Amino acid sequence: MKALRFHAPGDVRLEDVPEPDCGPREVKIRVRNCSTCGTDVKIRNNGHVNITRVTTMGHEIAGEVVEVGADATGGFSAGDRVQVIAAVPCGDCHECRKGWMEVCQNQTSVGYQYDGGFAEYMIVPEQVLAVDGLNLIPDNVGFDEASAAEPFACAINAQEQMNIEEGDFTVVFGAGPIGCMHIRIARGVHKVGPVWLVDVNAERLAMSAEAVKPDGVIDASKEDVVARVMELTGGRGADVIITATPANITQEQAIAMAARNGRISFFGGLPKTDPTITADSNLIHYRQLHIHGANGSAPAHHKRALEYISTGQIPVKDLITRHVPLEQALEAFDIVARGEAIKVTVEP
């Protein structure tokens, strides 16, 4: 079969590899869609500390069950349409026992320690099945939509921590696919008030604004973002701010523009070579700000994502603006890197 294999930073190849065998406690799927994200581009360019061997990439996966091991858990059958979690908690550590599976200290990941979904076939390992991480796709949800449940799950996790209230003035930094998803969740689930989208790329800002229709956009390459938000809110500041971009300055701006009792999600991680910011601690103190980290998702967030997509509460179909065959997966990475599409999905 064909598979996209990571060998080393800058060395990712589409190769012919043996079709994998299904073990007794595993499930084998025919991959129908594996969507791409900025993390795939970073792995291609720089590698990842958790990828220590030649590995099939891809972690936003949906497909069809073709074989079920004799001792596999979950009650799956050939022909089932399924979606696979990406981050795999151990289920046994202190954090998992507390219900904080998204910050499991022993977390492994599909596409890292386990071969991923940029391939015609894939094995769902027993570790995924053990934490109820293989999900049936609702009948009215397409494979492409289901593959987008993984990033949606991450955004759901972030917003669940923030105590968002109906009518909150909301600012989302980052006009990529995850920023669009944050806007859809903030509106569809939390019923926020005005939503403003911020980016430094005018073309990407226009493309995403056309799709998710924020109440307004701010081109941060041309405007003082903090001053504009203060103007829009009569000097009060934003209630909810999500930094869905790996840019240090956005985190500093989020603190500066936050209203009293404002809630901030540092959703996008910063570069490991430059992970610090300068923050006015007195603003945090006197405005009683709440700053949250956000790390991936737990298996339960994937189930909620699929439910929201199925009910129409969070539409996703229109955010998938490019479909490419597996043979063009490396080109899909370039499309993502250039910001030429909202969401790109690969169809093996």
XYZ file of N, CA, C and O in Angstrom, residues 52 86 99 115 140 154 192 201 207 243 286 309 313 325 338:
60
model
N 10.591 8.778 16.938
C 11.963 8.278 17.083
C 12.283 7.166 16.091
O 13.319 6.525 16.203
N -6.427 11.260 18.402
C -5.007 11.439 18.089
C -4.150 11.277 19.331
O -3.212 10.475 19.357
N -9.712 12.572 35.774
C -10.545 12.979 34.656
C -9.900 14.024 33.769
O -10.567 14.636 32.938
N 1.760 4.341 13.947
C 1.604 4.776 12.564
C 0.250 5.447 12.369
O -0.785 4.990 12.890
N -25.131 10.832 9.285
C -25.236 12.050 8.473
C -23.942 12.855 8.424
O -23.931 13.996 7.967
N -9.951 19.629 20.221
C -8.964 20.448 20.927
C -9.546 21.819 21.262
O -9.329 22.350 22.364
N -21.799 33.355 22.487
C -21.120 34.611 22.792
C -21.738 35.758 22.003
O -22.548 35.556 21.096
N -2.193 38.216 8.087
C -2.245 37.833 6.687
C -3.601 38.257 6.126
O -4.628 37.642 6.409
N -10.361 35.241 3.544
C -10.874 33.915 3.219
C -11.652 33.325 4.395
O -12.768 32.808 4.234
N -5.895 32.873 21.702
C -4.738 33.061 20.826
C -4.455 31.745 20.102
O -3.717 30.904 20.585
N -5.000 43.205 39.090
C -6.074 44.146 39.391
C -7.320 43.932 38.542
O -8.428 44.246 38.986
N -21.166 18.241 15.201
C -21.156 18.240 13.742
C -22.437 17.589 13.217
O -23.077 18.093 12.292
N -24.904 21.907 15.030
C -24.564 22.970 15.971
C -23.221 23.610 15.620
O -23.024 24.807 15.809
N -5.749 13.743 -3.249
C -5.433 12.323 -3.084
C -4.135 12.144 -2.304
O -3.336 13.085 -2.159
N 1.369 27.723 3.160
C 1.146 29.022 2.511
C -0.174 29.665 2.917
O -0.457 30.800 2.532
